[in-house]
mmCIF file with all atom_site columns, C-alpha atoms in Angstrom:
data_model
loop_
_atom_site.group_PDB
_atom_site.id
_atom_site.type_symbol
_atom_site.label_atom_id
_atom_site.label_alt_id
_atom_site.label_comp_id
_atom_site.label_asym_id
_atom_site.label_entity_id
_atom_site.label_seq_id
_atom_site.pdbx_PDB_ins_code
_atom_site.Cartn_x
_atom_site.Cartn_y
_atom_site.Cartn_z
_atom_site.occupancy
_atom_site.B_iso_or_equiv
_atom_site.pdbx_formal_charge
_atom_site.auth_seq_id
_atom_site.auth_comp_id
_atom_site.auth_asym_id
_atom_site.auth_atom_id
_atom_site.pdbx_PDB_model_num
ATOM 1   C CA . MET A 1 1   ? -19.656 -10.352 -12.069 1.00 59.00 ? 117 MET A CA 1
ATOM 2   C CA . ALA A 1 2   ? -17.615 -12.528 -9.755  1.00 74.00 ? 118 ALA A CA 1
ATOM 3   C CA . THR A 1 3   ? -18.959 -13.852 -6.486  1.00 90.00 ? 119 THR A CA 1
ATOM 4   C CA . PRO A 1 4   ? -19.789 -10.953 -4.150  1.00 96.00 ? 120 PRO A CA 1
ATOM 5   C CA . TYR A 1 5   ? -17.709 -10.528 -0.993  1.00 98.00 ? 121 TYR A CA 1
ATOM 6   C CA . CYS A 1 6   ? -20.879 -10.874 1.118   1.00 98.00 ? 122 CYS A CA 1
ATOM 7   C CA . SER A 1 7   ? -24.203 -12.622 0.731   1.00 97.00 ? 123 SER A CA 1
ATOM 8   C CA . GLN A 1 8   ? -27.709 -12.469 2.103   1.00 97.00 ? 124 GLN A CA 1
ATOM 9   C CA . ALA A 1 9   ? -26.728 -15.214 4.562   1.00 97.00 ? 125 ALA A CA 1
ATOM 10  C CA . ASP A 1 10  ? -23.824 -13.051 5.807   1.00 98.00 ? 126 ASP A CA 1
ATOM 11  C CA . LEU A 1 11  ? -26.133 -10.069 6.281   1.00 98.00 ? 127 LEU A CA 1
ATOM 12  C CA . VAL A 1 12  ? -28.741 -12.177 8.086   1.00 97.00 ? 128 VAL A CA 1
ATOM 13  C CA . GLU A 1 13  ? -26.050 -13.577 10.390  1.00 98.00 ? 129 GLU A CA 1
ATOM 14  C CA . ARG A 1 14  ? -24.743 -10.104 11.265  1.00 98.00 ? 130 ARG A CA 1
ATOM 15  C CA . PHE A 1 15  ? -27.893 -7.984  11.298  1.00 97.00 ? 131 PHE A CA 1
ATOM 16  C CA . GLY A 1 16  ? -30.853 -10.363 11.498  1.00 96.00 ? 132 GLY A CA 1
ATOM 17  C CA . VAL A 1 17  ? -33.626 -11.314 9.125   1.00 95.00 ? 133 VAL A CA 1
ATOM 18  C CA . ARG A 1 18  ? -36.026 -8.815  10.718  1.00 93.00 ? 134 ARG A CA 1
ATOM 19  C CA . GLU A 1 19  ? -33.851 -5.791  9.886   1.00 95.00 ? 135 GLU A CA 1
ATOM 20  C CA . LEU A 1 20  ? -33.339 -6.971  6.316   1.00 96.00 ? 136 LEU A CA 1
ATOM 21  C CA . ALA A 1 21  ? -37.065 -7.554  5.882   1.00 94.00 ? 137 ALA A CA 1
ATOM 22  C CA . GLN A 1 22  ? -37.859 -4.085  7.219   1.00 93.00 ? 138 GLN A CA 1
ATOM 23  C CA . LEU A 1 23  ? -35.339 -2.512  4.864   1.00 94.00 ? 139 LEU A CA 1
ATOM 24  C CA . THR A 1 24  ? -36.279 -4.386  1.696   1.00 93.00 ? 140 THR A CA 1
ATOM 25  C CA . ASP A 1 25  ? -39.935 -5.464  1.961   1.00 85.00 ? 141 ASP A CA 1
ATOM 26  C CA . GLU A 1 26  ? -41.746 -2.144  1.671   1.00 80.00 ? 142 GLU A CA 1
ATOM 27  C CA . THR A 1 27  ? -45.222 -3.702  1.879   1.00 83.00 ? 143 THR A CA 1
ATOM 28  C CA . ALA A 1 28  ? -45.349 -6.220  4.719   1.00 75.00 ? 144 ALA A CA 1
ATOM 29  C CA . ALA A 1 29  ? -41.792 -6.192  6.121   1.00 73.00 ? 145 ALA A CA 1
ATOM 30  C CA . THR A 1 30  ? -42.019 -9.922  6.733   1.00 85.00 ? 146 THR A CA 1
ATOM 31  C CA . SER A 1 31  ? -39.347 -11.367 4.447   1.00 91.00 ? 147 SER A CA 1
ATOM 32  C CA . PRO A 1 32  ? -36.208 -9.898  2.902   1.00 94.00 ? 148 PRO A CA 1
ATOM 33  C CA . ASP A 1 33  ? -36.182 -9.053  -0.797  1.00 94.00 ? 149 ASP A CA 1
ATOM 34  C CA . SER A 1 34  ? -33.353 -11.228 -2.135  1.00 95.00 ? 150 SER A CA 1
ATOM 35  C CA . ALA A 1 35  ? -32.963 -9.225  -5.356  1.00 96.00 ? 151 ALA A CA 1
ATOM 36  C CA . GLU A 1 36  ? -32.447 -5.945  -3.471  1.00 96.00 ? 152 GLU A CA 1
ATOM 37  C CA . ILE A 1 37  ? -29.992 -7.575  -1.065  1.00 97.00 ? 153 ILE A CA 1
ATOM 38  C CA . THR A 1 38  ? -28.040 -9.172  -3.922  1.00 97.00 ? 154 THR A CA 1
ATOM 39  C CA . LYS A 1 39  ? -27.837 -5.779  -5.630  1.00 97.00 ? 155 LYS A CA 1
ATOM 40  C CA . ALA A 1 40  ? -26.478 -4.162  -2.448  1.00 98.00 ? 156 ALA A CA 1
ATOM 41  C CA . CYS A 1 41  ? -23.894 -6.963  -2.056  1.00 98.00 ? 157 CYS A CA 1
ATOM 42  C CA . ASP A 1 42  ? -22.812 -6.606  -5.700  1.00 98.00 ? 158 ASP A CA 1
ATOM 43  C CA . GLU A 1 43  ? -22.474 -2.831  -5.341  1.00 98.00 ? 159 GLU A CA 1
ATOM 44  C CA . ALA A 1 44  ? -20.460 -3.198  -2.129  1.00 98.00 ? 160 ALA A CA 1
ATOM 45  C CA . THR A 1 45  ? -18.144 -5.662  -3.876  1.00 98.00 ? 161 THR A CA 1
ATOM 46  C CA . SER A 1 46  ? -17.637 -3.307  -6.823  1.00 97.00 ? 162 SER A CA 1
ATOM 47  C CA . LEU A 1 47  ? -16.885 -0.425  -4.472  1.00 98.00 ? 163 LEU A CA 1
ATOM 48  C CA . ILE A 1 48  ? -14.333 -2.483  -2.537  1.00 98.00 ? 164 ILE A CA 1
ATOM 49  C CA . ASP A 1 49  ? -12.680 -3.642  -5.767  1.00 97.00 ? 165 ASP A CA 1
ATOM 50  C CA . SER A 1 50  ? -12.404 -0.032  -6.932  1.00 96.00 ? 166 SER A CA 1
ATOM 51  C CA . TYR A 1 51  ? -10.314 0.774   -3.845  1.00 97.00 ? 167 TYR A CA 1
ATOM 52  C CA . ILE A 1 52  ? -8.113  -2.316  -3.748  1.00 96.00 ? 168 ILE A CA 1
ATOM 53  C CA . SER A 1 53  ? -7.600  -3.072  -7.447  1.00 93.00 ? 169 SER A CA 1
ATOM 54  C CA . ALA A 1 54  ? -4.426  -0.980  -7.726  1.00 89.00 ? 170 ALA A CA 1
ATOM 55  C CA . ARG A 1 55  ? -2.742  -3.119  -5.061  1.00 93.00 ? 171 ARG A CA 1
ATOM 56  C CA . TYR A 1 56  ? -4.486  -6.505  -5.309  1.00 93.00 ? 172 TYR A CA 1
ATOM 57  C CA . ILE A 1 57  ? -5.725  -8.828  -8.001  1.00 91.00 ? 173 ILE A CA 1
ATOM 58  C CA . THR A 1 58  ? -9.510  -8.498  -8.098  1.00 93.00 ? 174 THR A CA 1
ATOM 59  C CA . PRO A 1 59  ? -11.856 -10.103 -7.619  1.00 93.00 ? 175 PRO A CA 1
ATOM 60  C CA . LEU A 1 60  ? -10.184 -11.606 -4.585  1.00 93.00 ? 176 LEU A CA 1
ATOM 61  C CA . ALA A 1 61  ? -9.947  -15.393 -4.922  1.00 90.00 ? 177 ALA A CA 1
ATOM 62  C CA . THR A 1 62  ? -10.128 -15.840 -1.149  1.00 92.00 ? 178 THR A CA 1
ATOM 63  C CA . VAL A 1 63  ? -12.082 -13.223 0.766   1.00 94.00 ? 179 VAL A CA 1
ATOM 64  C CA . PRO A 1 64  ? -10.358 -12.185 4.004   1.00 95.00 ? 180 PRO A CA 1
ATOM 65  C CA . THR A 1 65  ? -12.656 -11.881 7.012   1.00 95.00 ? 181 THR A CA 1
ATOM 66  C CA . ILE A 1 66  ? -12.108 -8.120  7.191   1.00 96.00 ? 182 ILE A CA 1
ATOM 67  C CA . VAL A 1 67  ? -13.185 -7.681  3.561   1.00 97.00 ? 183 VAL A CA 1
ATOM 68  C CA . ARG A 1 68  ? -16.360 -9.682  4.235   1.00 98.00 ? 184 ARG A CA 1
ATOM 69  C CA . LYS A 1 69  ? -17.084 -7.407  7.219   1.00 98.00 ? 185 LYS A CA 1
ATOM 70  C CA . TRP A 1 70  ? -16.510 -4.282  5.105   1.00 98.00 ? 186 TRP A CA 1
ATOM 71  C CA . ALA A 1 71  ? -18.790 -5.652  2.399   1.00 98.00 ? 187 ALA A CA 1
ATOM 72  C CA . CYS A 1 72  ? -21.530 -6.375  4.943   1.00 98.00 ? 188 CYS A CA 1
ATOM 73  C CA . ASP A 1 73  ? -21.266 -2.920  6.528   1.00 98.00 ? 189 ASP A CA 1
ATOM 74  C CA . ILE A 1 74  ? -21.270 -1.186  3.137   1.00 98.00 ? 190 ILE A CA 1
ATOM 75  C CA . ALA A 1 75  ? -24.154 -3.285  1.775   1.00 98.00 ? 191 ALA A CA 1
ATOM 76  C CA . ARG A 1 76  ? -26.136 -2.599  4.953   1.00 98.00 ? 192 ARG A CA 1
ATOM 77  C CA . LYS A 1 77  ? -25.660 1.149   4.486   1.00 98.00 ? 193 LYS A CA 1
ATOM 78  C CA . PHE A 1 78  ? -26.797 0.822   0.867   1.00 98.00 ? 194 PHE A CA 1
ATOM 79  C CA . LEU A 1 79  ? -29.956 -0.922  2.091   1.00 97.00 ? 195 LEU A CA 1
ATOM 80  C CA . TRP A 1 80  ? -30.596 1.728   4.742   1.00 96.00 ? 196 TRP A CA 1
ATOM 81  C CA . LYS A 1 81  ? -30.207 4.454   2.100   1.00 93.00 ? 197 LYS A CA 1
ATOM 82  C CA . ASP A 1 82  ? -30.829 7.869   3.715   1.00 91.00 ? 198 ASP A CA 1
ATOM 83  C CA . ARG A 1 83  ? -32.670 6.430   6.719   1.00 93.00 ? 199 ARG A CA 1
ATOM 84  C CA . ALA A 1 84  ? -29.506 5.993   8.803   1.00 94.00 ? 200 ALA A CA 1
ATOM 85  C CA . GLY A 1 85  ? -28.427 9.096   10.679  1.00 93.00 ? 201 GLY A CA 1
ATOM 86  C CA . PRO A 1 86  ? -24.782 10.205  10.604  1.00 94.00 ? 202 PRO A CA 1
ATOM 87  C CA . ASP A 1 87  ? -24.171 9.026   14.180  1.00 96.00 ? 203 ASP A CA 1
ATOM 88  C CA . SER A 1 88  ? -26.001 5.701   13.859  1.00 96.00 ? 204 SER A CA 1
ATOM 89  C CA . PRO A 1 89  ? -24.060 2.429   14.081  1.00 97.00 ? 205 PRO A CA 1
ATOM 90  C CA . VAL A 1 90  ? -24.973 1.799   10.430  1.00 97.00 ? 206 VAL A CA 1
ATOM 91  C CA . SER A 1 91  ? -23.288 5.010   9.266   1.00 97.00 ? 207 SER A CA 1
ATOM 92  C CA . LEU A 1 92  ? -20.360 4.741   11.677  1.00 98.00 ? 208 LEU A CA 1
ATOM 93  C CA . ASN A 1 93  ? -19.570 1.165   10.569  1.00 98.00 ? 209 ASN A CA 1
ATOM 94  C CA . HIS A 1 94  ? -19.867 2.187   6.912   1.00 98.00 ? 210 HIS A CA 1
ATOM 95  C CA . ASP A 1 95  ? -17.571 5.170   7.459   1.00 98.00 ? 211 ASP A CA 1
ATOM 96  C CA . ALA A 1 96  ? -15.026 2.991   9.295   1.00 98.00 ? 212 ALA A CA 1
ATOM 97  C CA . ALA A 1 97  ? -15.033 0.475   6.430   1.00 98.00 ? 213 ALA A CA 1
ATOM 98  C CA . MET A 1 98  ? -14.498 3.262   3.900   1.00 98.00 ? 214 MET A CA 1
ATOM 99  C CA . ALA A 1 99  ? -11.628 4.724   5.945   1.00 98.00 ? 215 ALA A CA 1
ATOM 100 C CA . GLN A 1 100 ? -9.965  1.315   6.093   1.00 97.00 ? 216 GLN A CA 1
ATOM 101 C CA . LEU A 1 101 ? -10.410 0.870   2.342   1.00 97.00 ? 217 LEU A CA 1
ATOM 102 C CA . ARG A 1 102 ? -8.739  4.240   1.770   1.00 97.00 ? 218 ARG A CA 1
ATOM 103 C CA . ASP A 1 103 ? -5.840  3.035   3.958   1.00 96.00 ? 219 ASP A CA 1
ATOM 104 C CA . VAL A 1 104 ? -5.492  -0.094  1.828   1.00 95.00 ? 220 VAL A CA 1
ATOM 105 C CA . ALA A 1 105 ? -5.592  1.992   -1.349  1.00 95.00 ? 221 ALA A CA 1
ATOM 106 C CA . ARG A 1 106 ? -2.845  4.297   0.024   1.00 94.00 ? 222 ARG A CA 1
ATOM 107 C CA . GLY A 1 107 ? -0.737  1.344   1.093   1.00 92.00 ? 223 GLY A CA 1
ATOM 108 C CA . THR A 1 108 ? -0.817  2.125   4.825   1.00 94.00 ? 224 THR A CA 1
ATOM 109 C CA . ALA A 1 109 ? -2.826  -1.055  5.475   1.00 94.00 ? 225 ALA A CA 1
ATOM 110 C CA . ALA A 1 110 ? -2.755  -4.478  3.832   1.00 93.00 ? 226 ALA A CA 1
ATOM 111 C CA . LEU A 1 111 ? -5.186  -7.306  3.264   1.00 93.00 ? 227 LEU A CA 1
ATOM 112 C CA . PRO A 1 112 ? -4.236  -10.570 4.934   1.00 87.00 ? 228 PRO A CA 1
ATOM 113 C CA . ASP A 1 113 ? -3.862  -13.551 2.610   1.00 78.00 ? 229 ASP A CA 1
ATOM 114 C CA . ALA A 1 114 ? -4.648  -11.561 -0.545  1.00 78.00 ? 230 ALA A CA 1
ATOM 115 C CA . ALA A 1 115 ? -2.600  -11.808 -3.722  1.00 73.00 ? 231 ALA A CA 1
ATOM 116 C CA . GLY A 1 116 ? -1.048  -8.430  -4.455  1.00 67.00 ? 232 GLY A CA 1
ATOM 117 C CA . THR A 1 117 ? 0.078   -6.920  -7.684  1.00 62.00 ? 233 THR A CA 1
ATOM 118 C CA . ALA A 1 118 ? 3.685   -6.024  -8.282  1.00 47.00 ? 234 ALA A CA 1
ATOM 119 C CA . PRO A 1 119 ? 4.494   -2.352  -8.674  1.00 47.00 ? 235 PRO A CA 1
ATOM 120 C CA . ALA A 1 120 ? 5.145   -1.368  -12.262 1.00 47.00 ? 236 ALA A CA 1
ATOM 121 C CA . SER A 1 121 ? 8.811   -1.372  -13.177 1.00 46.00 ? 237 SER A CA 1
ATOM 122 C CA . SER A 1 122 ? 10.186  1.258   -15.482 1.00 48.00 ? 238 SER A CA 1
ATOM 123 C CA . GLY A 1 123 ? 13.158  -0.893  -16.450 1.00 56.00 ? 239 GLY A CA 1
ATOM 124 C CA . GLY A 1 124 ? 15.301  2.215   -16.679 1.00 57.00 ? 240 GLY A CA 1
ATOM 125 C CA . SER A 1 125 ? 18.105  3.618   -14.625 1.00 62.00 ? 241 SER A CA 1
ATOM 126 C CA . VAL A 1 126 ? 18.596  6.944   -12.936 1.00 63.00 ? 242 VAL A CA 1
ATOM 127 C CA . SER A 1 127 ? 21.258  9.364   -14.131 1.00 64.00 ? 243 SER A CA 1
ATOM 128 C CA . VAL A 1 128 ? 22.162  12.839  -12.943 1.00 64.00 ? 244 VAL A CA 1
ATOM 129 C CA . SER A 1 129 ? 23.954  15.513  -14.918 1.00 66.00 ? 245 SER A CA 1
ATOM 130 C CA . SER A 1 130 ? 24.795  19.075  -14.054 1.00 68.00 ? 246 SER A CA 1
ATOM 131 C CA . SER A 1 131 ? 26.360  22.024  -15.774 1.00 69.00 ? 247 SER A CA 1
ATOM 132 C CA . ALA A 1 132 ? 29.905  23.214  -15.138 1.00 70.00 ? 248 ALA A CA 1
ATOM 133 C CA . GLN A 1 133 ? 30.482  25.145  -11.930 1.00 69.00 ? 249 GLN A CA 1
ATOM 134 C CA . THR A 1 134 ? 29.750  28.831  -12.536 1.00 71.00 ? 250 THR A CA 1
ATOM 135 C CA . PHE A 1 135 ? 30.968  30.393  -9.316  1.00 73.00 ? 251 PHE A CA 1
ATOM 136 C CA . THR A 1 136 ? 34.347  29.139  -8.213  1.00 75.00 ? 252 THR A CA 1
ATOM 137 C CA . ASP A 1 137 ? 36.170  30.301  -5.087  1.00 77.00 ? 253 ASP A CA 1
ATOM 138 C CA . ASP A 1 138 ? 38.372  32.510  -7.283  1.00 75.00 ? 254 ASP A CA 1
ATOM 139 C CA . VAL A 1 139 ? 35.395  34.229  -8.935  1.00 70.00 ? 255 VAL A CA 1
ATOM 140 C CA . LEU A 1 140 ? 33.647  34.753  -5.624  1.00 72.00 ? 256 LEU A CA 1
ATOM 141 C CA . ALA A 1 141 ? 36.822  36.265  -4.086  1.00 77.00 ? 257 ALA A CA 1
ATOM 142 C CA . LEU A 1 142 ? 36.760  38.979  -6.776  1.00 76.00 ? 258 LEU A CA 1
ATOM 143 C CA . LEU A 1 143 ? 33.238  40.054  -5.886  1.00 71.00 ? 259 LEU A CA 1
#
């Protein structure tokens, strides 16, 4: 797998070492479990790529700030699992990131400084043909 769009250092910077330790160290809650955090970051990256891959070359060579934020918010939700309520900041930030990813996938939003893919070209041309006119003015006048 390519380099994840977020790292343990990113999560610590945004959410603090204490929260990460509480979420990942089930025994003493004193230090974060790096393996669990790396897994959450990898899963967040894969999820993001699944939304943007139709419009952008993935993995992204340069990670825009907004993508890093989405990855952090998604990874955090993965670490919280079912412990975050639907109205908690954890869930609301995750849901906002997912909504923005759907916008990117639909083409109503774009990623800054990301290399896009060109739409597929059919290489063909459009032609229209129709049958001969069935009802002329003369025919309709007889009816």
